[in-house]
């Protein structure tokens, strides 16, 4: 969920490391923990929402595996915690292949360590907005076959793509590279229904981080799936997308929408 390739700054909060803290991980610094706790204090349930988002990731990967997908490109993958895409996919299909893409140094280093000895998964240190560089990277060429269907994952990364970077075009460029029968998964938080005070507070928390956020409506998120075959129940709060008994029970204070769609 981190975009810009940058030097490690342990004194400035980073959303990927904050997310790692929400999930109980250890790849974070004091600045990340303080910012995460401030967010939880302002919006109780943020940590639970992160876990619900992780549950959604697990369900969507399992769904795609069930549809015959055996290769995944995870954009803005973040710091690895329990339940990564390769762990989920390879538990069902040991031959599944995964390329993670992130720009945060801690996320990349932790991923490299986690993937030692796993020939079917790799981490690419890159800015996901550099589409040609990502798709042409040696890691992608070695592990993924873009002539075949794959699962494109954009979990909680698009809030960190400002409008000035044209997320519509970014998604379209990745989709254009996918073979028919591929799947797109997107999850995205929204605070558009909050009052101005609440909105200003959460924006200020993330403006102090290495990657500020942009909120978008459910309708805007749904527009990214135009022309694709949406999997039922469509664009919904992530806890409502094919829930199962292993999910974290939570009522989301911060609406977090998600969907999966097939490329025709």
Short mmCIF file of C-alpha atoms in Angstrom, two decimals:
data_model
loop_
_atom_site.label_atom_id
_atom_site.label_comp_id
_atom_site.label_asym_id
_atom_site.label_seq_id
_atom_site.Cartn_x
_atom_site.Cartn_y
_atom_site.Cartn_z
CA UNK A 1 0.00 0.00 0.00
CA UNK A 2 3.05 2.23 -0.33
CA UNK A 3 3.79 4.07 -3.54
CA UNK A 4 6.87 6.23 -3.80
CA UNK A 5 10.26 4.56 -3.75
CA UNK A 6 12.04 6.40 -0.95
CA UNK A 7 14.69 6.10 1.70
CA UNK A 8 13.70 4.62 5.02
CA UNK A 9 12.53 7.27 7.49
CA UNK A 10 11.78 5.64 10.86
CA UNK A 11 10.70 8.98 12.35
CA UNK A 12 7.81 9.52 9.96
CA UNK A 13 4.74 7.28 10.02
CA UNK A 14 4.22 5.05 7.01
CA UNK A 15 0.78 3.57 6.18
CA UNK A 16 2.21 0.14 5.31
CA UNK A 17 3.97 -0.09 8.67
CA UNK A 18 0.90 1.29 10.48
CA UNK A 19 -1.17 -1.44 8.83
CA UNK A 20 1.38 -3.99 9.96
CA UNK A 21 0.93 -2.71 13.52
CA UNK A 22 -2.88 -2.91 13.24
CA UNK A 23 -2.50 -6.58 12.29
CA UNK A 24 -0.17 -7.35 15.19
CA UNK A 25 3.04 -7.37 13.14
CA UNK A 26 6.50 -6.31 14.24
CA UNK A 27 7.83 -4.48 11.17
CA UNK A 28 7.06 -0.98 12.44
CA UNK A 29 8.64 1.88 14.35
CA UNK A 30 7.55 4.05 17.26
CA UNK A 31 6.30 6.77 14.90
CA UNK A 32 4.10 4.22 13.14
CA UNK A 33 2.70 2.87 16.40
CA UNK A 34 1.94 6.35 17.72
CA UNK A 35 0.14 7.34 14.52
CA UNK A 36 -1.79 4.07 14.47
CA UNK A 37 -2.89 4.50 18.06
CA UNK A 38 -3.94 8.09 17.31
CA UNK A 39 -6.07 6.81 14.43
CA UNK A 40 -7.61 4.13 16.64
CA UNK A 41 -8.36 6.70 19.34
CA UNK A 42 -10.04 8.99 16.83
CA UNK A 43 -11.88 6.19 15.06
CA UNK A 44 -12.29 3.16 17.33
CA UNK A 45 -12.34 0.02 15.26
CA UNK A 46 -9.57 0.91 12.81
CA UNK A 47 -7.53 -2.11 13.91
CA UNK A 48 -10.53 -4.39 13.52
CA UNK A 49 -11.18 -2.92 10.08
CA UNK A 50 -7.63 -3.79 9.05
CA UNK A 51 -8.24 -7.38 10.10
CA UNK A 52 -11.54 -7.41 8.20
CA UNK A 53 -9.71 -6.17 5.13
CA UNK A 54 -7.19 -8.99 5.53
CA UNK A 55 -10.04 -11.48 5.77
CA UNK A 56 -11.42 -10.06 2.52
CA UNK A 57 -8.05 -10.57 0.85
CA UNK A 58 -8.02 -14.20 1.96
CA UNK A 59 -11.51 -14.86 0.63
CA UNK A 60 -10.86 -13.20 -2.72
CA UNK A 61 -7.63 -15.09 -3.34
CA UNK A 62 -9.34 -18.37 -2.50
CA UNK A 63 -12.18 -17.44 -4.84
CA UNK A 64 -9.79 -16.73 -7.71
CA UNK A 65 -7.88 -19.95 -7.07
CA UNK A 66 -11.23 -21.73 -7.29
CA UNK A 67 -11.75 -20.14 -10.71
CA UNK A 68 -8.49 -21.58 -11.97
CA UNK A 69 -6.21 -18.59 -11.35
CA UNK A 70 -2.70 -19.72 -10.46
CA UNK A 71 -0.71 -16.48 -10.73
CA UNK A 72 -1.11 -13.15 -8.93
CA UNK A 73 0.28 -9.63 -9.12
CA UNK A 74 -0.17 -7.85 -5.78
CA UNK A 75 0.28 -4.09 -6.19
CA UNK A 76 1.18 -2.11 -3.08
CA UNK A 77 1.42 -5.33 -1.08
CA UNK A 78 2.72 -3.72 2.10
CA UNK A 79 4.58 -5.30 5.00
CA UNK A 80 4.11 -9.09 5.04
CA UNK A 81 1.99 -10.39 7.88
CA UNK A 82 0.15 -13.65 8.46
CA UNK A 83 -2.05 -14.55 5.49
CA UNK A 84 -0.07 -13.26 2.52
CA UNK A 85 -1.24 -13.97 -1.00
CA UNK A 86 1.38 -16.63 -1.70
CA UNK A 87 0.58 -18.42 1.57
CA UNK A 88 -3.13 -18.46 0.78
CA UNK A 89 -2.69 -19.46 -2.86
CA UNK A 90 0.08 -22.02 -2.43
CA UNK A 91 -1.81 -23.73 0.41
CA UNK A 92 -4.41 -24.66 -2.23
CA UNK A 93 -2.16 -24.87 -5.30
CA UNK A 94 1.55 -25.35 -4.49
CA UNK A 95 2.41 -24.28 -8.04
CA UNK A 96 0.76 -20.86 -7.70
CA UNK A 97 3.05 -17.92 -8.42
CA UNK A 98 2.96 -14.45 -6.89
CA UNK A 99 4.80 -11.18 -7.49
CA UNK A 100 4.45 -8.52 -4.82
CA UNK A 101 5.14 -4.86 -5.60
CA UNK A 102 5.91 -2.23 -2.99
CA UNK A 103 8.14 0.81 -2.51
CA UNK A 104 8.52 0.95 1.27
CA UNK A 105 12.01 -0.34 2.24
CA UNK A 106 10.83 -2.19 5.36
CA UNK A 107 8.07 -3.89 3.38
CA UNK A 108 10.51 -4.96 0.69
CA UNK A 109 13.18 -6.20 3.10
CA UNK A 110 10.66 -8.11 5.20
CA UNK A 111 9.18 -9.65 2.07
CA UNK A 112 12.59 -10.69 0.79
CA UNK A 113 13.27 -12.41 4.10
CA UNK A 114 9.89 -14.12 4.13
CA UNK A 115 10.30 -15.40 0.57
CA UNK A 116 13.74 -16.97 0.98
CA UNK A 117 13.52 -20.46 -0.44
CA UNK A 118 10.17 -19.87 -2.19
CA UNK A 119 10.82 -20.10 -5.92
CA UNK A 120 7.20 -19.31 -6.72
CA UNK A 121 7.06 -15.82 -5.20
CA UNK A 122 9.09 -12.61 -5.36
CA UNK A 123 8.99 -8.97 -4.23
CA UNK A 124 9.60 -6.11 -6.65
CA UNK A 125 10.81 -2.80 -5.17
CA UNK A 126 8.95 -0.32 -7.38
CA UNK A 127 6.39 2.45 -7.64
CA UNK A 128 3.17 0.90 -8.93
CA UNK A 129 2.45 4.00 -11.02
CA UNK A 130 5.38 3.07 -13.26
CA UNK A 131 3.27 0.51 -15.08
CA UNK A 132 5.71 -0.37 -17.86
CA UNK A 133 8.57 -0.80 -15.38
CA UNK A 134 6.44 -3.07 -13.19
CA UNK A 135 5.13 -5.24 -16.01
CA UNK A 136 8.55 -5.46 -17.63
CA UNK A 137 10.47 -6.22 -14.43
CA UNK A 138 12.57 -9.40 -14.34
CA UNK A 139 10.54 -10.72 -11.39
CA UNK A 140 7.32 -10.40 -13.40
CA UNK A 141 8.82 -11.89 -16.55
CA UNK A 142 10.24 -14.82 -14.60
CA UNK A 143 7.17 -15.76 -12.59
CA UNK A 144 4.10 -14.49 -14.43
CA UNK A 145 2.79 -15.19 -17.92
CA UNK A 146 0.71 -12.20 -18.98
CA UNK A 147 -0.66 -14.22 -21.90
CA UNK A 148 -2.59 -16.29 -19.35
CA UNK A 149 -5.25 -15.18 -16.83
CA UNK A 150 -3.96 -13.82 -13.54
CA UNK A 151 -5.31 -12.18 -10.41
CA UNK A 152 -4.50 -8.47 -10.12
CA UNK A 153 -4.75 -7.34 -6.50
CA UNK A 154 -5.07 -3.71 -5.45
CA UNK A 155 -5.86 -4.05 -1.77
CA UNK A 156 -6.04 -0.73 0.09
CA UNK A 157 -3.47 0.86 -2.22
CA UNK A 158 -5.66 3.19 -4.29
CA UNK A 159 -6.43 5.56 -1.37
CA UNK A 160 -2.74 6.46 -1.65
CA UNK A 161 -3.09 7.38 -5.35
CA UNK A 162 -4.15 11.04 -5.48
CA UNK A 163 -6.40 12.33 -8.24
CA UNK A 164 -3.39 14.14 -9.71
CA UNK A 165 -1.94 10.71 -10.53
CA UNK A 166 -5.10 9.67 -12.40
CA UNK A 167 -6.09 6.37 -10.76
CA UNK A 168 -8.63 5.69 -13.53
CA UNK A 169 -5.90 5.62 -16.15
CA UNK A 170 -3.58 3.65 -13.88
CA UNK A 171 -6.13 0.86 -13.42
CA UNK A 172 -6.97 0.91 -17.12
CA UNK A 173 -3.31 0.48 -18.09
CA UNK A 174 -2.92 -2.57 -15.88
CA UNK A 175 -6.20 -4.04 -17.12
CA UNK A 176 -5.09 -3.57 -20.72
CA UNK A 177 -2.13 -5.87 -20.03
CA UNK A 178 -4.29 -8.70 -18.65
CA UNK A 179 -5.47 -11.71 -20.60
CA UNK A 180 -9.21 -12.42 -20.84
CA UNK A 181 -10.31 -14.49 -17.88
CA UNK A 182 -8.13 -12.52 -15.47
CA UNK A 183 -9.56 -11.06 -12.27
CA UNK A 184 -9.28 -7.65 -10.65
CA UNK A 185 -9.66 -7.21 -6.89
CA UNK A 186 -9.91 -3.74 -5.37
CA UNK A 187 -10.52 -2.66 -1.78
CA UNK A 188 -10.74 0.99 -0.78
CA UNK A 189 -11.75 2.86 2.36
CA UNK A 190 -14.18 5.77 2.27
CA UNK A 191 -14.88 8.61 4.69
CA UNK A 192 -17.13 10.61 2.37
CA UNK A 193 -20.08 10.19 4.73
CA UNK A 194 -18.19 11.66 7.69
CA UNK A 195 -18.64 15.21 8.91
CA UNK A 196 -16.00 17.86 8.21
CA UNK A 197 -14.39 17.59 11.64
CA UNK A 198 -13.90 13.84 11.36
CA UNK A 199 -12.71 14.11 7.77
CA UNK A 200 -10.16 16.80 8.63
CA UNK A 201 -8.87 14.69 11.52
CA UNK A 202 -8.18 11.55 9.55
CA UNK A 203 -6.70 13.47 6.62
CA UNK A 204 -4.37 15.28 9.01
CA UNK A 205 -3.22 11.97 10.53
CA UNK A 206 -2.21 10.66 7.13
CA UNK A 207 -0.80 13.97 5.84
CA UNK A 208 1.87 13.54 8.48
CA UNK A 209 2.77 10.15 7.01
CA UNK A 210 4.84 9.28 3.96
CA UNK A 211 1.68 8.66 1.92
CA UNK A 212 -1.43 10.84 2.41
CA UNK A 213 -4.82 9.39 1.56
CA UNK A 214 -7.69 10.22 -0.78
CA UNK A 215 -11.24 9.20 0.05
CA UNK A 216 -13.66 8.11 -2.67
CA UNK A 217 -17.33 7.21 -2.77
CA UNK A 218 -18.66 3.73 -3.38
CA UNK A 219 -19.92 4.94 -6.76
CA UNK A 220 -16.45 6.10 -7.78
CA UNK A 221 -14.93 2.80 -6.68
CA UNK A 222 -17.60 0.92 -8.61
CA UNK A 223 -16.74 2.88 -11.77
CA UNK A 224 -13.34 1.16 -11.89
CA UNK A 225 -15.13 -2.10 -12.66
CA UNK A 226 -17.05 -0.72 -15.66
CA UNK A 227 -16.78 -3.14 -18.58
CA UNK A 228 -15.82 -6.06 -16.34
CA UNK A 229 -17.97 -8.92 -15.11
CA UNK A 230 -18.57 -8.19 -11.43
CA UNK A 231 -18.67 -11.17 -9.11
CA UNK A 232 -21.75 -11.11 -6.88
CA UNK A 233 -22.55 -9.32 -4.63
CA UNK A 234 -20.68 -6.53 -6.45
CA UNK A 235 -19.09 -3.56 -4.71
CA UNK A 236 -19.95 -3.94 -1.03
CA UNK A 237 -18.51 -3.38 2.41
CA UNK A 238 -15.77 -6.01 2.61
CA UNK A 239 -17.38 -7.89 5.50
CA UNK A 240 -20.36 -8.57 3.21
CA UNK A 241 -18.35 -10.17 0.41
CA UNK A 242 -18.77 -13.95 0.75
CA UNK A 243 -18.18 -13.97 4.53
CA UNK A 244 -17.15 -17.18 6.20
CA UNK A 245 -17.00 -18.44 9.76
CA UNK A 246 -13.29 -17.67 10.14
CA UNK A 247 -13.72 -13.93 9.69
CA UNK A 248 -13.08 -11.32 12.34
CA UNK A 249 -16.53 -10.17 13.57
CA UNK A 250 -16.61 -6.39 13.23
CA UNK A 251 -18.94 -3.54 12.35
CA UNK A 252 -16.78 -1.17 10.36
CA UNK A 253 -16.63 2.41 11.66
CA UNK A 254 -14.71 3.38 8.53
CA UNK A 255 -16.56 1.99 5.49
CA UNK A 256 -14.22 -0.18 3.45
CA UNK A 257 -15.52 -1.30 0.08
CA UNK A 258 -14.32 -4.17 -2.03
CA UNK A 259 -15.14 -6.19 -5.11
CA UNK A 260 -13.81 -8.77 -7.54
CA UNK A 261 -14.47 -8.76 -11.28
CA UNK A 262 -13.53 -10.93 -14.25
CA UNK A 263 -11.93 -9.51 -17.37
CA UNK A 264 -14.11 -10.59 -20.34
#
